[in-house]
Tab-separated table of C-alpha atoms (C1' of nucleotides) in Angstrom:
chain	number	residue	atom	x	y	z
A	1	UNK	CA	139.281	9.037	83.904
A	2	UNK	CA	138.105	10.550	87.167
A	3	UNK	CA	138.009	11.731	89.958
A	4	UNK	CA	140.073	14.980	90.745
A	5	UNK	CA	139.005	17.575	92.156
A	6	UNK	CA	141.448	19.619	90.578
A	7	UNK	CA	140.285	22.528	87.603
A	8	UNK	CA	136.911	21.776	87.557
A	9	UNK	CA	135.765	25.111	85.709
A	10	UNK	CA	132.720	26.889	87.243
A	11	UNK	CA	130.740	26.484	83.959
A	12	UNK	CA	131.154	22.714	84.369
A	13	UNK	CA	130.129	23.032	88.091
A	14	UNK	CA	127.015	25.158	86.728
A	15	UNK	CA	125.702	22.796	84.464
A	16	UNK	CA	125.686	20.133	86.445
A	17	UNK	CA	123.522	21.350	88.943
A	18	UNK	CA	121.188	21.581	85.394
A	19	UNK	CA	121.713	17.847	85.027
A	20	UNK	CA	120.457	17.063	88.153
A	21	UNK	CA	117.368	18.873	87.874
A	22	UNK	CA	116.945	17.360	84.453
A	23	UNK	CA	116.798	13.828	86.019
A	24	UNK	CA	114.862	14.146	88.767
A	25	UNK	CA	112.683	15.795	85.702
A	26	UNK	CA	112.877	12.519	84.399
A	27	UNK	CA	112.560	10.301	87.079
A	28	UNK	CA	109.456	11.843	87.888
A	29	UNK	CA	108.738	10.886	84.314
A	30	UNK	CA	108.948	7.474	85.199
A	31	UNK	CA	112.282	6.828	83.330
A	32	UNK	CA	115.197	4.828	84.186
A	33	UNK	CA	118.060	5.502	82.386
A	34	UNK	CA	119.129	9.239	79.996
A	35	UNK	CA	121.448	9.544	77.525
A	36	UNK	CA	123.688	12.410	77.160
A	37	UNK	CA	121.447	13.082	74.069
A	38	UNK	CA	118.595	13.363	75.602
A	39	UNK	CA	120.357	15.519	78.638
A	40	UNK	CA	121.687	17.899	76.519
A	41	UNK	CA	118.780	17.835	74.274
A	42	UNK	CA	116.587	19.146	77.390
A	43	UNK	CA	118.930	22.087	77.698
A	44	UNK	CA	120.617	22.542	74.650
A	45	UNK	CA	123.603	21.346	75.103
A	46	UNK	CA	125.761	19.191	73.345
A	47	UNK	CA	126.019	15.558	74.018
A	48	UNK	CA	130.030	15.545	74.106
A	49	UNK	CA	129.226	18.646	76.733
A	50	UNK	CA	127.702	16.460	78.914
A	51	UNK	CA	129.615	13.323	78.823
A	52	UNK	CA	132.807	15.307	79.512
A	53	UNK	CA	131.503	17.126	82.650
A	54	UNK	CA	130.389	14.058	84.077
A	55	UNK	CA	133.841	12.240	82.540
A	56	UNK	CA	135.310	15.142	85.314
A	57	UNK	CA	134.060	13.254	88.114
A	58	UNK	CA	134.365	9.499	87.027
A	59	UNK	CA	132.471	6.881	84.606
A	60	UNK	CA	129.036	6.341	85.416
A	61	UNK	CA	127.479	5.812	82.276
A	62	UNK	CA	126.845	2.232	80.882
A	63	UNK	CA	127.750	2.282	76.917
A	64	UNK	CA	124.590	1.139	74.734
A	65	UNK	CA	122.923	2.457	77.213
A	66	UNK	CA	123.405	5.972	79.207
A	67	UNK	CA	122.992	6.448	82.679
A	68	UNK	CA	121.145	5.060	85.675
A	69	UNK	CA	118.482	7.998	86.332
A	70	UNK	CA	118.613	7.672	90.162
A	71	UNK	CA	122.234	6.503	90.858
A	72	UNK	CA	123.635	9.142	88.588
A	73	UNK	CA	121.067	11.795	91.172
A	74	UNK	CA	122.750	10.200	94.299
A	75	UNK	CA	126.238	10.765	93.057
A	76	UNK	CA	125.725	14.643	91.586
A	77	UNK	CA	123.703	15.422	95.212
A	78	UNK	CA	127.104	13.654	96.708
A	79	UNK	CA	129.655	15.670	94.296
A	80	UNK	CA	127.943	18.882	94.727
A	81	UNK	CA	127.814	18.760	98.338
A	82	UNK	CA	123.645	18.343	98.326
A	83	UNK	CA	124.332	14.500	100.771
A	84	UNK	CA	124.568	17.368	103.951
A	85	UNK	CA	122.685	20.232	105.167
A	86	UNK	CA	123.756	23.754	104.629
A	87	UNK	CA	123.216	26.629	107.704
A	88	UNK	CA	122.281	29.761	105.569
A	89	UNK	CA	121.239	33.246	107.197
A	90	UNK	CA	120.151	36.283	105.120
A	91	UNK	CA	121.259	39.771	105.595
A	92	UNK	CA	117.826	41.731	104.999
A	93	UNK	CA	114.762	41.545	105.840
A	94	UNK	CA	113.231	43.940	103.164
A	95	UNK	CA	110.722	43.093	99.741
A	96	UNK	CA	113.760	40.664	98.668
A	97	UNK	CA	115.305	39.059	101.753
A	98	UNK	CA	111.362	38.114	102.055
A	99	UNK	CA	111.104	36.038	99.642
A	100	UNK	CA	113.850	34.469	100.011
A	101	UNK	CA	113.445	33.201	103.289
A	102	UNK	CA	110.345	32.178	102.323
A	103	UNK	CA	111.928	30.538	98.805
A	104	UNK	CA	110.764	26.622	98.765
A	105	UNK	CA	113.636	25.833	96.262
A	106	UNK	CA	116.261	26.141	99.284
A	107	UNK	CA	114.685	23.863	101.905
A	108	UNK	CA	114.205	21.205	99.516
A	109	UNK	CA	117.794	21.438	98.554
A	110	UNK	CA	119.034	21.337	101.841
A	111	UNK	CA	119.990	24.780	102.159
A	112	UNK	CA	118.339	25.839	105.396
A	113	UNK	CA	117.674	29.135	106.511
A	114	UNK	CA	117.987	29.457	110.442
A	115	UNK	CA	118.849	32.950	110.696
A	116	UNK	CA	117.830	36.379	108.868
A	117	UNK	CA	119.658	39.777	109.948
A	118	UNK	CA	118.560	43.243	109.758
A	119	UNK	CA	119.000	46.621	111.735
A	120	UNK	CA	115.473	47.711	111.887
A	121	UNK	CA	114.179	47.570	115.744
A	122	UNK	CA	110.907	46.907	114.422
A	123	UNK	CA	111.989	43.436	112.744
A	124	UNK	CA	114.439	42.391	115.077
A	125	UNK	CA	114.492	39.860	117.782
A	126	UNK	CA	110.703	38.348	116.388
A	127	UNK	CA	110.810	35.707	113.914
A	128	UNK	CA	109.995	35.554	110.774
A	129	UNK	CA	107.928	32.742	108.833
A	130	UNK	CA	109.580	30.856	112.105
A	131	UNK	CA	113.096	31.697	111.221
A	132	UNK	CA	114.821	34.163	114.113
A	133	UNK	CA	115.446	37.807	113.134
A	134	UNK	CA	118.244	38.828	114.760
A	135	UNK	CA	120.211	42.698	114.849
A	136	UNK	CA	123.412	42.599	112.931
A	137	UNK	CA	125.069	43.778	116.005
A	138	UNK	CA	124.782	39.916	116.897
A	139	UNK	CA	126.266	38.757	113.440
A	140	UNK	CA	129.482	37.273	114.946
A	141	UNK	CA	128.113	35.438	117.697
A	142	UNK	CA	124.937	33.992	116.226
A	143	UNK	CA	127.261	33.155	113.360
A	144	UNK	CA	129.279	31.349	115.866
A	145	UNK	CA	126.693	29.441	117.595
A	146	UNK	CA	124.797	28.250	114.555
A	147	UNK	CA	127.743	27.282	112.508
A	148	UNK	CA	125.828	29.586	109.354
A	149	UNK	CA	128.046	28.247	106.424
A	150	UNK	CA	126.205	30.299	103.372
A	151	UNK	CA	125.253	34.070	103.720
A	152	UNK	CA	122.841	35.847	101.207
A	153	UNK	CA	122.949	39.574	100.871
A	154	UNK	CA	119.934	40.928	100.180
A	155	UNK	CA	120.423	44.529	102.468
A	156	UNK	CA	120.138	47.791	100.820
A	157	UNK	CA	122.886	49.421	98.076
A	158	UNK	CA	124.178	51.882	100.741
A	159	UNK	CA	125.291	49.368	103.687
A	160	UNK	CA	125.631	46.612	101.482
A	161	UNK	CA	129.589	46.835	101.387
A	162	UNK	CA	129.774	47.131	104.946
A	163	UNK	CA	127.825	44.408	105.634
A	164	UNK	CA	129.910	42.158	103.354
A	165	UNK	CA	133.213	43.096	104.839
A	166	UNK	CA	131.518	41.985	108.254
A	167	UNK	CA	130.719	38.188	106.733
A	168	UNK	CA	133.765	38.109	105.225
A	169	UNK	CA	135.715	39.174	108.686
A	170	UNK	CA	132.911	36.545	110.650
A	171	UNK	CA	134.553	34.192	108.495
A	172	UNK	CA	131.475	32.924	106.666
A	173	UNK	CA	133.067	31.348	103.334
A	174	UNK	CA	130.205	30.810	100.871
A	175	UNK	CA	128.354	34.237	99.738
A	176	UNK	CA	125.404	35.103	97.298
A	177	UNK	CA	125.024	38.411	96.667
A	178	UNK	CA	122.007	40.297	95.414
A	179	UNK	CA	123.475	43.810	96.013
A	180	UNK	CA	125.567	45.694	93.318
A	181	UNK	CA	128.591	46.031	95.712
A	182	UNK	CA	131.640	44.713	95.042
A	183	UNK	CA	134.283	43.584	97.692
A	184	UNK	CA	137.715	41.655	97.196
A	185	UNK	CA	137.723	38.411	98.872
A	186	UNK	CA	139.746	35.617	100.236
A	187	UNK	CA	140.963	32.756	97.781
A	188	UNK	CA	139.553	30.493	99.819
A	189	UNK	CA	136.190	32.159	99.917
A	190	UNK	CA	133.548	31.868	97.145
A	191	UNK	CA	130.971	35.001	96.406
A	192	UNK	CA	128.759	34.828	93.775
A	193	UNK	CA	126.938	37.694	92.488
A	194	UNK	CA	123.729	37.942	90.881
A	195	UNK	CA	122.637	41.347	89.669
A	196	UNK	CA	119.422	42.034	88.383
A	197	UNK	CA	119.849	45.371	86.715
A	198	UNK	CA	123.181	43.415	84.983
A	199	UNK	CA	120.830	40.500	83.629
A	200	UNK	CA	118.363	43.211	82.174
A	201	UNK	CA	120.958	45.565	80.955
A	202	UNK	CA	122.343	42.278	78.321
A	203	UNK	CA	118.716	41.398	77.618
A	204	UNK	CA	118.589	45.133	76.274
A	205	UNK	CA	122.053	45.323	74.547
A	206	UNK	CA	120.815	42.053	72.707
A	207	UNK	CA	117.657	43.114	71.804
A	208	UNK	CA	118.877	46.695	69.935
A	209	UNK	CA	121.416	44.255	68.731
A	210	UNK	CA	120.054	41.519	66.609
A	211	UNK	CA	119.304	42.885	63.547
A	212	UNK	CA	117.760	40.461	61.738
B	1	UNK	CA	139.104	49.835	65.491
B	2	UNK	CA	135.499	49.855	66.011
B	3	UNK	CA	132.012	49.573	66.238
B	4	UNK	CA	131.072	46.160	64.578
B	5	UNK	CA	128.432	44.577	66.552
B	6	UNK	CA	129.588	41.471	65.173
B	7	UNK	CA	130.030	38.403	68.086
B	8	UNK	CA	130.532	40.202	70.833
B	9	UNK	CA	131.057	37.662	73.675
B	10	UNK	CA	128.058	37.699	76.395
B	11	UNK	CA	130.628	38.039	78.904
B	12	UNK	CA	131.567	41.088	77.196
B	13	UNK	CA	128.180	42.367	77.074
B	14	UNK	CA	128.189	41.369	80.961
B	15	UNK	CA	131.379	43.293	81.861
B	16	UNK	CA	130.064	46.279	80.607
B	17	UNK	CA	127.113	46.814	83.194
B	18	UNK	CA	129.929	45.934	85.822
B	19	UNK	CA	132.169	49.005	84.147
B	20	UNK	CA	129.257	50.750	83.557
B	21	UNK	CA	128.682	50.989	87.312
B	22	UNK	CA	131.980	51.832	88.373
B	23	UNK	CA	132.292	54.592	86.351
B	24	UNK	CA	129.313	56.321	87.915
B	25	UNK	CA	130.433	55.750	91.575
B	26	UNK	CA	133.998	57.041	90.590
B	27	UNK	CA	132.021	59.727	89.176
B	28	UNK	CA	130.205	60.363	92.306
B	29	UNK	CA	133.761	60.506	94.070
B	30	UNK	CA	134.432	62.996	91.921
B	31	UNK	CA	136.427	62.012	89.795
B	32	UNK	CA	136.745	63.293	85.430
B	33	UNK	CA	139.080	60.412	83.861
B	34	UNK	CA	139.289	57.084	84.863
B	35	UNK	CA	142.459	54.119	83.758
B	36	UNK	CA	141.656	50.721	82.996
B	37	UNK	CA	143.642	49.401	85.119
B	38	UNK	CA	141.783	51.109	87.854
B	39	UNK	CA	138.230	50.199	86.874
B	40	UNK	CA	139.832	46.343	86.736
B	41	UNK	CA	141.348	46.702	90.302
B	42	UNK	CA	137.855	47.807	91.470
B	43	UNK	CA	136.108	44.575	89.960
B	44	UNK	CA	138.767	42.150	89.824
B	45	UNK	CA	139.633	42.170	85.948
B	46	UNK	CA	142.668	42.608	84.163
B	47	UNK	CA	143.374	46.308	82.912
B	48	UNK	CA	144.055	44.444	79.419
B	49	UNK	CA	140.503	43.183	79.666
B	50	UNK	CA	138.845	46.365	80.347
B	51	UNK	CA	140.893	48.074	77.122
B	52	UNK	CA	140.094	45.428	74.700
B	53	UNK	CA	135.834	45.047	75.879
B	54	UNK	CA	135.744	48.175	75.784
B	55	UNK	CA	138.010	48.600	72.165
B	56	UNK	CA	135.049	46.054	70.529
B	57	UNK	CA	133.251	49.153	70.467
B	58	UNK	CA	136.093	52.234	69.564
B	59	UNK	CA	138.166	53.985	70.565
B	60	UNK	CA	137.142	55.473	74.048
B	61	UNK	CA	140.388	56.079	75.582
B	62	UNK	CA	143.217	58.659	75.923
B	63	UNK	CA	146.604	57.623	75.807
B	64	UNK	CA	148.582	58.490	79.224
B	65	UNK	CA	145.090	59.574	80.139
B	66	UNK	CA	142.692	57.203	80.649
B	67	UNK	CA	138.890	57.922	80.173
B	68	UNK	CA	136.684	60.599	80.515
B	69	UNK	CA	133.888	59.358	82.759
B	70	UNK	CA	130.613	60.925	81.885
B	71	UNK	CA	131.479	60.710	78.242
B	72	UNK	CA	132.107	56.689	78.526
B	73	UNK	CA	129.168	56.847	80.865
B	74	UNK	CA	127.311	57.954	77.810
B	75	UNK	CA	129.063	55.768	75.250
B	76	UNK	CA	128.106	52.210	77.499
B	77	UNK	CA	124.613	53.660	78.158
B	78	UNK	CA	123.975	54.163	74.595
B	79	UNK	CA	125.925	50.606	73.996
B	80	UNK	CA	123.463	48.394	76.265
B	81	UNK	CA	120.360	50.204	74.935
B	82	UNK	CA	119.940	52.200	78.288
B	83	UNK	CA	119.333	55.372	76.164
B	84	UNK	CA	115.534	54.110	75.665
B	85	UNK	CA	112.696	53.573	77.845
B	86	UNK	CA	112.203	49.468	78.164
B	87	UNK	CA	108.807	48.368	79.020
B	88	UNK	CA	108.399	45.399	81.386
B	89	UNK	CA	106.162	43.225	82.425
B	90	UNK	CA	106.179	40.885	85.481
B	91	UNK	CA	104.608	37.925	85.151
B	92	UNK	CA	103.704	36.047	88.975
B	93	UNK	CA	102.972	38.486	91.878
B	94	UNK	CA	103.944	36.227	94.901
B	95	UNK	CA	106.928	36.906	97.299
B	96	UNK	CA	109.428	37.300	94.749
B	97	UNK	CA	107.075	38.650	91.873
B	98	UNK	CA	106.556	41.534	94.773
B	99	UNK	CA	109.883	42.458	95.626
B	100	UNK	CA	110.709	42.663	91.570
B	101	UNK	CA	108.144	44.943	90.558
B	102	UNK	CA	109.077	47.384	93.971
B	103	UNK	CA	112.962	47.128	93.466
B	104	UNK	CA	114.469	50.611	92.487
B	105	UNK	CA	117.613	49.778	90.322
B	106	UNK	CA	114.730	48.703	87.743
B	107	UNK	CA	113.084	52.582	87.022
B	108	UNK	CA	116.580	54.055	87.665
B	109	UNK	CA	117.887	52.137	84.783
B	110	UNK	CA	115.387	52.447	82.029
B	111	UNK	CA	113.203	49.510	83.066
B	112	UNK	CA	109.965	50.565	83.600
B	113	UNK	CA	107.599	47.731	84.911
B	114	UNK	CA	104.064	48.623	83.315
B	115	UNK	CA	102.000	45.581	84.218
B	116	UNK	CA	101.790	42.376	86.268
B	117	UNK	CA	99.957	39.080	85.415
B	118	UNK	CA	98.859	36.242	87.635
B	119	UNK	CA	95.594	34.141	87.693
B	120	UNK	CA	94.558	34.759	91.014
B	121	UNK	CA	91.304	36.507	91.240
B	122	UNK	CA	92.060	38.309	94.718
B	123	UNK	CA	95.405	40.011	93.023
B	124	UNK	CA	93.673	40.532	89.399
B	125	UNK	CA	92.209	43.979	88.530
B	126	UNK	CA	93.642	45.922	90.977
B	127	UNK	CA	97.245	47.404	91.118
B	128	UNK	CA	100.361	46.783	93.178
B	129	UNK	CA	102.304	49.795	94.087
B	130	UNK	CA	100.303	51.505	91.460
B	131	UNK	CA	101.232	49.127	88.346
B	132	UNK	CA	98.186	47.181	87.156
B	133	UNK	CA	97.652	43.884	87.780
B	134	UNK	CA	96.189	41.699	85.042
B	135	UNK	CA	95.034	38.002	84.812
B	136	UNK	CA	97.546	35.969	82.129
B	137	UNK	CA	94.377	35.293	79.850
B	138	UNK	CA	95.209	38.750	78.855
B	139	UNK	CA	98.291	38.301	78.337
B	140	UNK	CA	98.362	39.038	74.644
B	141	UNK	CA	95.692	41.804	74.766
B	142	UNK	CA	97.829	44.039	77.179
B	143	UNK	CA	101.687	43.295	75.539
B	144	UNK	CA	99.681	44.588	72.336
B	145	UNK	CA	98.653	47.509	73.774
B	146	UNK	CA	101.448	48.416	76.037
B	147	UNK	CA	104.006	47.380	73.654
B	148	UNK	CA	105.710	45.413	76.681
B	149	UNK	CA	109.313	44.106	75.442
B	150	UNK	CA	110.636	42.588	77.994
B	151	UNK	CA	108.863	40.082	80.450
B	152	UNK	CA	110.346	38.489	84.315
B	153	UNK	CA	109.022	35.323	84.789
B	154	UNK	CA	108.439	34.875	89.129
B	155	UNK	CA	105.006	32.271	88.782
B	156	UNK	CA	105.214	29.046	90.586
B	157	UNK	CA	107.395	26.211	88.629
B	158	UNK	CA	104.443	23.879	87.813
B	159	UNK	CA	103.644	26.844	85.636
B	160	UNK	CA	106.240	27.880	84.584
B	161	UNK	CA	107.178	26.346	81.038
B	162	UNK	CA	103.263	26.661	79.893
B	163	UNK	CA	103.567	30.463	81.098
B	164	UNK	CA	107.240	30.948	78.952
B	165	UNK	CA	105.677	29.445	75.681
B	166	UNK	CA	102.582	31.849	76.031
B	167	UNK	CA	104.971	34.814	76.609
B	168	UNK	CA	107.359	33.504	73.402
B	169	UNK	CA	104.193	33.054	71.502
B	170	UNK	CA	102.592	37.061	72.200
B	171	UNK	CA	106.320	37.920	71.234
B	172	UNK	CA	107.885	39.127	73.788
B	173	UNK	CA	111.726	38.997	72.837
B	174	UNK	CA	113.898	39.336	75.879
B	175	UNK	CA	113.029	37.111	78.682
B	176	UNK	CA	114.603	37.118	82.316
B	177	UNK	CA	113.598	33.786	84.094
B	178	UNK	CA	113.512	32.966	87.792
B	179	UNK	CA	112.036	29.648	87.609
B	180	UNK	CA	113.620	25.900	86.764
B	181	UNK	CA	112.012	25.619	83.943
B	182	UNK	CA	113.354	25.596	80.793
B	183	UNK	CA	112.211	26.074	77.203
B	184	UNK	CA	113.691	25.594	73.972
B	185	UNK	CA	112.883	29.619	72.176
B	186	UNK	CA	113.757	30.876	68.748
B	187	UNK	CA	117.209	31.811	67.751
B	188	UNK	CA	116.157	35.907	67.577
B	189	UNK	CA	114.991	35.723	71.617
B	190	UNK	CA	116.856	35.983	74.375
B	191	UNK	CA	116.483	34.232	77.572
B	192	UNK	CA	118.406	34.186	80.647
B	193	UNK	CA	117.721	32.283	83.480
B	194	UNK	CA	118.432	33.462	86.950
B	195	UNK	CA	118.749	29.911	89.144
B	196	UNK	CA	118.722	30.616	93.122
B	197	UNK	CA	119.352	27.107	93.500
B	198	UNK	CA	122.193	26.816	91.074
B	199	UNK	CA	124.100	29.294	92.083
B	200	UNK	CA	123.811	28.033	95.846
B	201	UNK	CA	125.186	24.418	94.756
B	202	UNK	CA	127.720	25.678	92.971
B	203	UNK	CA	129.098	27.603	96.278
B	204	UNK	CA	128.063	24.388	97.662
B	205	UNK	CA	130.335	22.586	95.617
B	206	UNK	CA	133.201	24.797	96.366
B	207	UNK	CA	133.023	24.836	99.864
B	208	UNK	CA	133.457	21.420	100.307
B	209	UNK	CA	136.194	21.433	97.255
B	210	UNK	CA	138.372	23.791	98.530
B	211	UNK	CA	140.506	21.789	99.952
B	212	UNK	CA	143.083	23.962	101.894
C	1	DT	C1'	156.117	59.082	81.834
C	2	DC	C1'	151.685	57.156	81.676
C	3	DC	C1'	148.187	54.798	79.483
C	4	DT	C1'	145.611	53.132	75.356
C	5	DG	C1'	144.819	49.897	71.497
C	6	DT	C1'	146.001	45.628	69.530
C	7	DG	C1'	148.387	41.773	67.064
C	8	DA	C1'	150.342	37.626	68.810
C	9	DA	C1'	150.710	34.194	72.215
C	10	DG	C1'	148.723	31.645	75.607
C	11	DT	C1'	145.060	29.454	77.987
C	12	DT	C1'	140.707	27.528	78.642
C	13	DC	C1'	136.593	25.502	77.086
C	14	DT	C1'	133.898	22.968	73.510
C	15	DT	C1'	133.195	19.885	69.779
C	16	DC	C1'	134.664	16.173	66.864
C	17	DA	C1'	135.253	11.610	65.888
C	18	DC	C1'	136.113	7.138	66.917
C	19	DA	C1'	137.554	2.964	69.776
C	20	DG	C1'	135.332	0.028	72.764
C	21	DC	C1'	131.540	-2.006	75.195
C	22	DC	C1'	126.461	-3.247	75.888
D	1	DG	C1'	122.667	-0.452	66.581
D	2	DG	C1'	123.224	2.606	70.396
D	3	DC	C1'	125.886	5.066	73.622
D	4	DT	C1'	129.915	6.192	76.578
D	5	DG	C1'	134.592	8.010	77.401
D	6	DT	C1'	138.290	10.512	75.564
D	7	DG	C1'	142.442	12.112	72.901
D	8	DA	C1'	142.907	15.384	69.370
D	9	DA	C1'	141.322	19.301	66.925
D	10	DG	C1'	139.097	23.422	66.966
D	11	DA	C1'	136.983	27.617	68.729
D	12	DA	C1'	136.620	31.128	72.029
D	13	DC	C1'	138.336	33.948	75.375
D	14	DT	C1'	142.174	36.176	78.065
D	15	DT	C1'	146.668	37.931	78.801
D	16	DC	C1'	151.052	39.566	77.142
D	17	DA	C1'	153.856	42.898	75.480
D	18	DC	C1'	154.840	46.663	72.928
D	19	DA	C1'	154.160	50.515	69.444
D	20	DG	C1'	152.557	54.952	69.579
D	21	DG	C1'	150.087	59.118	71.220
D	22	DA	C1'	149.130	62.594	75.153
DNA sequence: TCCTGTGAAGTTCTTCACAGCC
DNA sequence: GGCTGTGAAGAACTTCACAGGA
């Protein structure tokens, strides 16, 4: 049955984002309809797997069959929140914060980048790859007049917690961060972290590990 | 008890980088012993999940005491491999490619970048920040030589899963993956992928599911 | 007293297996 | 025959709660 909203685990939430890229994958592909075999199949998962995730949010599979490739793309886009656009601003302009701005993956997703922040006079108040650099000083108000929705940390280790505290206080509820701090949050407030070194470091504990 | 390296959970394996870094900025506050509940109240765990991560591996702790820092420092380092140099290689030098083969907590923790590849004749045969840069042709020529272990996949996605078999096929065991691709690999690799895009939905998803 | 280490209990997530429909 | 949707079973992970040592 469907339809909640309640208890959805994140590793549910995760995967389907990997569903939808496997069907535009194969709508590109010409198809018209995937089974959860052939889903999971594309990224090892179990069929079951993916028939319950998608059994979180209603039926929309068609037994003999599988699912309509492009309706079942309109209704993940609508259940992950992909039907609107998202106002994202960086924090760091350095190596990272770069190449993020400049990261095609976002715009095409709808995640749009219309601010980046830094401290360094040199950066601030140009634009970068057309996107407005503005002082950090500013964070509240920009914040304020852009609606920004999504932040991504990308500043240096040593102001990184700072800088957190001060989107979290500007009241900007969705955060990715790429810095090793960590800082309690709100319930109501989502931050992800992704850490590099973290990824790396299990690679290595796996690799003295297997025997084999 | 102790030191099986039978099934330890990935999210144990996971945990311990994040204790792993705690314990060296308590012991940069100065601290000697540290509790498990305070390395959980500093990352958001449980104090009964700290104890029994870190009692898959023995016995660490004091009783009434806690644990010495720079010895358990030690202990995870050795633990996650992070006694060893690893040798990486970066495969893409665009934007992100860039910021990856520049960004410090690699060297700092054992993960020493010792060659780029990419196809594009301006960027091949030189170096970038004083790593060589070769053209992916030579792919299995310089892991050979250099012994490279561990490869970070930054090329453009069109490339992406043709570029992943290549660097399965030289051998190359652990595997960190920016891109959307994905590829089935043998059971004794490991590959994690690292999915901007993912990670964005997902806060994506919870924004607009938080109710409240 | 304080804190670890750990069986046992509890919870969450995944897989199985099959009824029901195309 | 093929495939979905799903309760039930199973597996994996987390928390509880307490014995025992410093």
């Amino acid at each position: 049955m469907a339809n909640t909203l309640r208890a959805i685990p994140l590793s549910t939430v995760e995967r389907l984002s990997i569903y939808l890229r496997t069907l535009r994958e194969s709508l590109v592909e010409g198809m018209d309809f995937i089974s959860s075999t052939e889903i999971g199949k594309r990224n090892d998962f179990t069929a079951a797997q993916v028939r319950k995730d998608l059994s979180c949010f209603g039926n929309f599979g068609i037994k003999g069959t599988g699912y309509q490739i492009s309706e079942l793309i309109n209704t993940l886009e609508t259940i992950l929140g992909l039907d609107r656009e998202w106002k994202v601003a960086i924090f760091g302009l350095g190596k990272l914060g770069g190449a993020l701005a400049c990261y095609k993956g976002l715009k095409s997703a709808r995640f749009n980048v219309v601010a980046i922040f830094d401290v360094d006079p040199k950066k601030v108040d140009k634009t970068y790859k057309n996107i407005p650099v503005y002082h950090s000083d500013m964070l509240k108000k920009v914040v304020r007049e852009k609606k920004i929705q999504i932040a991504i940390i990308a500043v240096p280790t040593d102001s990184a917690k700072a800088t957190i505290q001060r989107i979290i206080d500007a009241g900007i509820k969705g955060i990715l961060n790429f810095t090793e701090a960590r800082v309690p949050y709100p319930d109501e407030y989502i931050l992800k972290n992704v850490n590099l070194a973290g990824e790396l470091e299990s690679i290595s504990y796996y690799l003295i590990h297997s025997d084999l």
